[in-house]
N, CA, C and O atoms as CSV, one atom per row, in Angstrom:
chain,resi,resn,atom,element,x,y,z
A,1,MET,N,N,170.486,61.823,130.955
A,1,MET,CA,C,169.772,62.947,130.396
A,1,MET,C,C,168.538,63.219,131.237
A,1,MET,O,O,167.580,62.447,131.204
A,2,ASP,N,N,168.555,64.299,131.981
A,2,ASP,CA,C,167.397,64.557,132.798
A,2,ASP,C,C,166.781,65.920,132.534
A,2,ASP,O,O,165.656,66.166,132.968
A,3,SER,N,N,167.458,66.796,131.854
A,3,SER,CA,C,166.865,68.101,131.573
A,3,SER,C,C,166.010,68.039,130.312
A,3,SER,O,O,166.241,67.223,129.419
A,4,GLN,N,N,165.014,68.928,130.265
A,4,GLN,CA,C,164.115,68.982,129.116
A,4,GLN,C,C,164.893,69.203,127.822
A,4,GLN,O,O,164.571,68.597,126.799
A,5,GLY,N,N,165.901,70.054,127.854
A,5,GLY,CA,C,166.710,70.319,126.664
A,5,GLY,C,C,167.436,69.086,126.158
A,5,GLY,O,O,167.540,68.874,124.950
A,6,ASP,N,N,167.935,68.277,127.071
A,6,ASP,CA,C,168.623,67.041,126.682
A,6,ASP,C,C,167.661,66.062,126.025
A,6,ASP,O,O,168.004,65.394,125.050
A,7,ILE,N,N,166.446,65.986,126.576
A,7,ILE,CA,C,165.433,65.096,126.012
A,7,ILE,C,C,165.065,65.554,124.607
A,7,ILE,O,O,164.965,64.737,123.691
A,8,GLN,N,N,164.864,66.853,124.435
A,8,GLN,CA,C,164.522,67.394,123.119
A,8,GLN,C,C,165.627,67.113,122.119
A,8,GLN,O,O,165.361,66.678,120.998
A,9,LYS,N,N,166.864,67.359,122.518
A,9,LYS,CA,C,167.993,67.142,121.610
A,9,LYS,C,C,168.089,65.678,121.189
A,9,LYS,O,O,168.298,65.383,120.012
A,10,ALA,N,N,167.939,64.766,122.138
A,10,ALA,CA,C,168.015,63.339,121.818
A,10,ALA,C,C,166.893,62.938,120.867
A,10,ALA,O,O,167.121,62.186,119.920
A,11,LEU,N,N,165.689,63.433,121.113
A,11,LEU,CA,C,164.565,63.107,120.249
A,11,LEU,C,C,164.785,63.657,118.847
A,11,LEU,O,O,164.552,62.955,117.863
A,12,LEU,N,N,165.223,64.890,118.746
A,12,LEU,CA,C,165.464,65.491,117.433
A,12,LEU,C,C,166.577,64.772,116.677
A,12,LEU,O,O,166.485,64.578,115.465
A,13,ASP,N,N,167.619,64.382,117.389
A,13,ASP,CA,C,168.705,63.632,116.745
A,13,ASP,C,C,168.193,62.300,116.200
A,13,ASP,O,O,168.565,61.888,115.101
A,14,GLU,N,N,167.337,61.630,116.976
A,14,GLU,CA,C,166.768,60.350,116.541
A,14,GLU,C,C,165.897,60.541,115.297
A,14,GLU,O,O,165.989,59.762,114.348
A,15,ILE,N,N,165.063,61.565,115.303
A,15,ILE,CA,C,164.198,61.832,114.151
A,15,ILE,C,C,165.025,62.170,112.919
A,15,ILE,O,O,164.758,61.666,111.828
A,16,ARG,N,N,166.026,63.022,113.094
A,16,ARG,CA,C,166.886,63.426,111.967
A,16,ARG,C,C,167.567,62.208,111.348
A,16,ARG,O,O,167.643,62.091,110.125
A,17,ARG,N,N,168.062,61.304,112.190
A,17,ARG,CA,C,168.766,60.112,111.697
A,17,ARG,C,C,167.826,59.102,111.061
A,17,ARG,O,O,168.091,58.608,109.965
A,18,THR,N,N,166.722,58.790,111.748
A,18,THR,CA,C,165.894,57.687,111.288
A,18,THR,C,C,164.908,58.067,110.190
A,18,THR,O,O,164.732,57.313,109.233
A,19,LEU,N,N,164.267,59.215,110.313
A,19,LEU,CA,C,163.265,59.591,109.319
A,19,LEU,C,C,163.836,60.376,108.149
A,19,LEU,O,O,163.344,60.276,107.025
A,20,PHE,N,N,164.863,61.149,108.414
A,20,PHE,CA,C,165.396,62.026,107.368
A,20,PHE,C,C,166.793,61.646,106.914
A,20,PHE,O,O,167.392,62.335,106.089
A,21,ARG,N,N,167.304,60.569,107.442
A,21,ARG,CA,C,168.624,60.054,107.068
A,21,ARG,C,C,169.688,61.155,107.012
A,21,ARG,O,O,170.545,61.172,106.129
A,22,GLY,N,N,169.606,62.074,107.985
A,22,GLY,CA,C,170.608,63.129,108.098
A,22,GLY,C,C,170.419,64.294,107.149
A,22,GLY,O,O,171.284,65.168,107.096
A,23,ASP,N,N,169.329,64.352,106.394
A,23,ASP,CA,C,169.072,65.468,105.467
A,23,ASP,C,C,168.595,66.669,106.279
A,23,ASP,O,O,167.403,66.815,106.548
A,24,ASP,N,N,169.540,67.525,106.664
A,24,ASP,CA,C,169.243,68.646,107.547
A,24,ASP,C,C,168.246,69.633,106.949
A,24,ASP,O,O,167.400,70.158,107.674
A,25,GLU,N,N,168.321,69.894,105.668
A,25,GLU,CA,C,167.418,70.851,105.036
A,25,GLU,C,C,165.967,70.352,105.105
A,25,GLU,O,O,165.065,71.100,105.485
A,26,LEU,N,N,165.757,69.112,104.744
A,26,LEU,CA,C,164.420,68.536,104.792
A,26,LEU,C,C,163.915,68.469,106.235
A,26,LEU,O,O,162.746,68.752,106.498
A,27,PHE,N,N,164.772,68.105,107.143
A,27,PHE,CA,C,164.425,68.031,108.559
A,27,PHE,C,C,163.987,69.396,109.081
A,27,PHE,O,O,162.970,69.491,109.769
A,28,GLU,N,N,164.719,70.433,108.774
A,28,GLU,CA,C,164.380,71.788,109.240
A,28,GLU,C,C,163.031,72.235,108.684
A,28,GLU,O,O,162.257,72.879,109.392
A,29,ARG,N,N,162.742,71.905,107.437
A,29,ARG,CA,C,161.426,72.253,106.867
A,29,ARG,C,C,160.322,71.500,107.594
A,29,ARG,O,O,159.277,72.074,107.898
A,30,TRP,N,N,160.543,70.227,107.875
A,30,TRP,CA,C,159.547,69.417,108.556
A,30,TRP,C,C,159.218,69.983,109.931
A,30,TRP,O,O,158.055,69.978,110.335
A,31,LEU,N,N,160.211,70.464,110.648
A,31,LEU,CA,C,160.001,70.996,111.988
A,31,LEU,C,C,158.988,72.134,112.018
A,31,LEU,O,O,158.286,72.311,113.014
A,32,SER,N,N,158.904,72.905,110.937
A,32,SER,CA,C,158.046,74.091,110.946
A,32,SER,C,C,156.752,73.923,110.157
A,32,SER,O,O,155.998,74.882,109.993
A,33,ARG,N,N,156.490,72.722,109.672
A,33,ARG,CA,C,155.258,72.482,108.910
A,33,ARG,C,C,154.275,71.659,109.722
A,33,ARG,O,O,154.669,70.731,110.428
A,34,PRO,N,N,152.977,72.003,109.620
A,34,PRO,CA,C,151.963,71.209,110.322
A,34,PRO,C,C,151.969,69.759,109.819
A,34,PRO,O,O,152.089,69.505,108.620
A,35,VAL,N,N,151.837,68.823,110.755
A,35,VAL,CA,C,151.817,67.404,110.433
A,35,VAL,C,C,150.418,66.872,110.786
A,35,VAL,O,O,150.035,66.882,111.956
A,36,PRO,N,N,149.660,66.411,109.794
A,36,PRO,CA,C,148.308,65.919,110.080
A,36,PRO,C,C,148.265,64.869,111.196
A,36,PRO,O,O,147.351,64.882,112.020
A,37,ALA,N,N,149.224,63.982,111.227
A,37,ALA,CA,C,149.249,62.930,112.252
A,37,ALA,C,C,149.530,63.480,113.650
A,37,ALA,O,O,149.366,62.775,114.645
A,38,LEU,N,N,149.950,64.732,113.715
A,38,LEU,CA,C,150.221,65.374,115.003
A,38,LEU,C,C,149.160,66.437,115.297
A,38,LEU,O,O,149.448,67.485,115.875
A,39,GLU,N,N,147.937,66.141,114.886
A,39,GLU,CA,C,146.788,67.026,115.090
A,39,GLU,C,C,146.981,68.381,114.418
A,39,GLU,O,O,146.465,69.397,114.882
A,40,GLY,N,N,147.731,68.380,113.319
A,40,GLY,CA,C,147.952,69.603,112.560
A,40,GLY,C,C,148.952,70.560,113.178
A,40,GLY,O,O,149.133,71.674,112.687
A,41,LYS,N,N,149.597,70.142,114.240
A,41,LYS,CA,C,150.605,70.988,114.889
A,41,LYS,C,C,151.957,70.759,114.230
A,41,LYS,O,O,152.195,69.725,113.606
A,42,THR,N,N,152.834,71.739,114.381
A,42,THR,CA,C,154.192,71.561,113.887
A,42,THR,C,C,155.013,70.850,114.968
A,42,THR,O,O,154.714,70.974,116.156
A,43,PRO,N,N,156.030,70.117,114.565
A,43,PRO,CA,C,156.902,69.506,115.560
A,43,PRO,C,C,157.501,70.553,116.506
A,43,PRO,O,O,157.651,70.294,117.700
A,44,ASN,N,N,157.844,71.734,115.976
A,44,ASN,CA,C,158.385,72.787,116.848
A,44,ASN,C,C,157.401,73.168,117.945
A,44,ASN,O,O,157.812,73.413,119.079
A,45,GLN,N,N,156.110,73.223,117.632
A,45,GLN,CA,C,155.104,73.531,118.644
A,45,GLN,C,C,155.071,72.458,119.724
A,45,GLN,O,O,154.968,72.768,120.911
A,46,LEU,N,N,155.158,71.214,119.320
A,46,LEU,CA,C,155.079,70.116,120.272
A,46,LEU,C,C,156.300,70.043,121.182
A,46,LEU,O,O,156.218,69.518,122.292
A,47,LEU,N,N,157.413,70.559,120.725
A,47,LEU,CA,C,158.634,70.515,121.528
A,47,LEU,C,C,158.596,71.470,122.717
A,47,LEU,O,O,159.500,71.461,123.553
A,48,LEU,N,N,157.560,72.286,122.793
A,48,LEU,CA,C,157.482,73.287,123.848
A,48,LEU,C,C,156.979,72.755,125.185
A,48,LEU,O,O,157.113,73.434,126.203
A,49,ASP,N,N,156.408,71.563,125.201
A,49,ASP,CA,C,155.932,71.023,126.474
A,49,ASP,C,C,156.129,69.508,126.523
A,49,ASP,O,O,156.207,68.849,125.486
A,50,PRO,N,N,156.208,68.971,127.728
A,50,PRO,CA,C,156.462,67.530,127.884
A,50,PRO,C,C,155.422,66.643,127.207
A,50,PRO,O,O,155.781,65.606,126.649
A,51,MET,N,N,154.161,67.015,127.240
A,51,MET,CA,C,153.142,66.191,126.587
A,51,MET,C,C,153.341,66.184,125.070
A,51,MET,O,O,153.116,65.167,124.414
A,52,GLY,N,N,153.757,67.309,124.525
A,52,GLY,CA,C,154.042,67.374,123.095
A,52,GLY,C,C,155.225,66.507,122.723
A,52,GLY,O,O,155.237,65.868,121.671
A,53,ILE,N,N,156.220,66.491,123.593
A,53,ILE,CA,C,157.389,65.644,123.354
A,53,ILE,C,C,156.969,64.175,123.369
A,53,ILE,O,O,157.436,63.385,122.548
A,54,ASP,N,N,156.097,63.813,124.294
A,54,ASP,CA,C,155.582,62.436,124.328
A,54,ASP,C,C,154.857,62.105,123.031
A,54,ASP,O,O,154.994,61.003,122.500
A,55,GLN,N,N,154.084,63.063,122.523
A,55,GLN,CA,C,153.352,62.848,121.279
A,55,GLN,C,C,154.327,62.646,120.116
A,55,GLN,O,O,154.120,61.775,119.271
A,56,LEU,N,N,155.388,63.453,120.079
A,56,LEU,CA,C,156.403,63.293,119.030
A,56,LEU,C,C,157.102,61.939,119.142
A,56,LEU,O,O,157.366,61.290,118.130
A,57,GLU,N,N,157.397,61.519,120.353
A,57,GLU,CA,C,158.037,60.216,120.542
A,57,GLU,C,C,157.135,59.092,120.047
A,57,GLU,O,O,157.609,58.143,119.423
A,58,GLY,N,N,155.847,59.194,120.321
A,58,GLY,CA,C,154.899,58.196,119.831
A,58,GLY,C,C,154.837,58.187,118.314
A,58,GLY,O,O,154.766,57.128,117.691
A,59,TYR,N,N,154.864,59.368,117.730
A,59,TYR,CA,C,154.850,59.508,116.273
A,59,TYR,C,C,156.088,58.860,115.665
A,59,TYR,O,O,156.000,58.145,114.667
A,60,LEU,N,N,157.229,59.114,116.268
A,60,LEU,CA,C,158.479,58.522,115.788
A,60,LEU,C,C,158.406,56.998,115.862
A,60,LEU,O,O,158.817,56.310,114.927
A,61,CYS,N,N,157.894,56.481,116.949
A,61,CYS,CA,C,157.759,55.031,117.106
A,61,CYS,C,C,156.818,54.469,116.041
A,61,CYS,O,O,157.111,53.442,115.429
A,62,ASP,N,N,155.689,55.143,115.823
A,62,ASP,CA,C,154.755,54.697,114.780
A,62,ASP,C,C,155.413,54.678,113.412
A,62,ASP,O,O,155.248,53.723,112.653
A,63,MET,N,N,156.152,55.721,113.098
A,63,MET,CA,C,156.822,55.802,111.798
A,63,MET,C,C,157.887,54.715,111.661
A,63,MET,O,O,158.037,54.094,110.609
A,64,LYS,N,N,158.608,54.506,112.736
A,64,LYS,CA,C,159.699,53.533,112.717
A,64,LYS,C,C,159.188,52.116,112.452
A,64,LYS,O,O,159.845,51.328,111.771
A,65,TYR,N,N,158.008,51.800,112.997
A,65,TYR,CA,C,157.482,50.448,112.891
A,65,TYR,C,C,156.329,50.333,111.888
A,65,TYR,O,O,155.653,49.305,111.828
A,66,GLY,N,N,156.110,51.383,111.109
A,66,GLY,CA,C,155.140,51.326,110.032
A,66,GLY,C,C,153.684,51.409,110.430
A,66,GLY,O,O,152.808,51.025,109.655
A,67,ASN,N,N,153.405,51.908,111.634
A,67,ASN,CA,C,152.031,52.072,112.094
A,67,ASN,C,C,151.533,53.436,111.613
A,67,ASN,O,O,151.670,54.438,112.315
A,68,LEU,N,N,150.962,53.461,110.427
A,68,LEU,CA,C,150.540,54.731,109.825
A,68,LEU,C,C,149.034,54.922,109.878
A,68,LEU,O,O,148.499,55.755,109.146
A,69,SER,N,N,148.344,54.183,110.715
A,69,SER,CA,C,146.888,54.287,110.792
A,69,SER,C,C,146.428,55.560,111.463
A,69,SER,O,O,145.226,55.786,111.600
Protein backbone atom coordinates (compact mmCIF):
# COMPACT_ATOMS: atom_id res chain seq x y z
CA MET A 1 0.00 0.00 0.00
CA ASP A 2 1.77 3.10 -1.13
CA SER A 3 -0.91 5.48 -2.35
CA GLN A 4 -2.60 7.96 -0.03
CA GLY A 5 -5.99 6.41 -0.82
CA ASP A 6 -4.81 2.95 0.20
CA ILE A 7 -3.47 4.30 3.48
CA GLN A 8 -6.76 6.08 4.20
CA LYS A 9 -8.80 2.99 3.39
CA ALA A 10 -6.68 0.76 5.62
CA LEU A 11 -6.88 3.23 8.50
CA LEU A 12 -10.65 3.62 8.16
CA ASP A 13 -11.13 -0.14 8.00
CA GLU A 14 -9.07 -0.54 11.18
CA ILE A 15 -11.07 2.15 13.00
CA ARG A 16 -14.41 0.71 11.84
CA ARG A 17 -13.43 -2.78 13.06
CA THR A 18 -11.72 -1.94 16.33
CA LEU A 19 -13.58 1.09 17.67
CA PHE A 20 -17.00 0.61 16.15
CA ARG A 21 -17.12 -3.17 15.84
CA GLY A 22 -18.41 -2.85 12.28
CA ASP A 23 -21.33 -0.51 13.15
CA ASP A 24 -21.33 1.43 9.88
CA GLU A 25 -24.01 3.94 10.92
CA LEU A 26 -22.19 4.96 14.09
CA PHE A 27 -18.87 5.04 12.24
CA GLU A 28 -20.25 7.36 9.53
CA ARG A 29 -21.60 9.76 12.17
CA TRP A 30 -18.25 9.77 13.96
CA LEU A 31 -16.41 10.69 10.76
CA SER A 32 -18.31 13.97 10.47
CA ARG A 33 -18.37 15.05 14.12
CA PRO A 34 -15.66 17.09 15.84
CA VAL A 35 -13.57 14.98 18.23
CA PRO A 36 -12.12 16.89 21.21
CA ALA A 37 -9.08 14.60 21.33
CA LEU A 38 -8.37 15.54 17.71
CA GLU A 39 -8.21 19.27 18.44
CA GLY A 40 -11.92 19.60 17.68
CA LYS A 41 -11.47 18.52 14.07
CA THR A 42 -13.56 15.87 12.39
CA PRO A 43 -11.89 12.66 11.27
CA ASN A 44 -12.94 13.53 7.70
CA GLN A 45 -10.97 16.79 7.94
CA LEU A 46 -7.88 14.97 9.15
CA LEU A 47 -8.04 12.48 6.29
CA LEU A 48 -7.28 15.27 3.84
CA ASP A 49 -3.55 15.45 4.56
CA PRO A 50 -0.75 13.12 5.64
CA MET A 51 -0.20 14.86 8.98
CA GLY A 52 -3.89 14.48 9.78
CA ILE A 53 -3.71 10.80 8.93
CA ASP A 54 -0.76 10.47 11.33
CA GLN A 55 -2.84 12.18 14.01
CA LEU A 56 -5.73 9.77 13.41
CA GLU A 57 -3.36 6.80 13.59
CA GLY A 58 -2.04 8.06 16.92
CA TYR A 59 -5.59 8.51 18.18
CA LEU A 60 -6.47 4.97 17.15
CA CYS A 61 -3.40 3.63 18.94
CA ASP A 62 -4.29 5.60 22.08
CA MET A 63 -7.84 4.29 22.02
CA LYS A 64 -6.72 0.74 21.38
CA TYR A 65 -4.37 0.72 24.37
CA GLY A 66 -6.50 2.83 26.71
CA ASN A 67 -4.36 5.97 26.71
CA LEU A 68 -7.17 8.50 27.15
CA SER A 69 -5.15 11.27 28.80
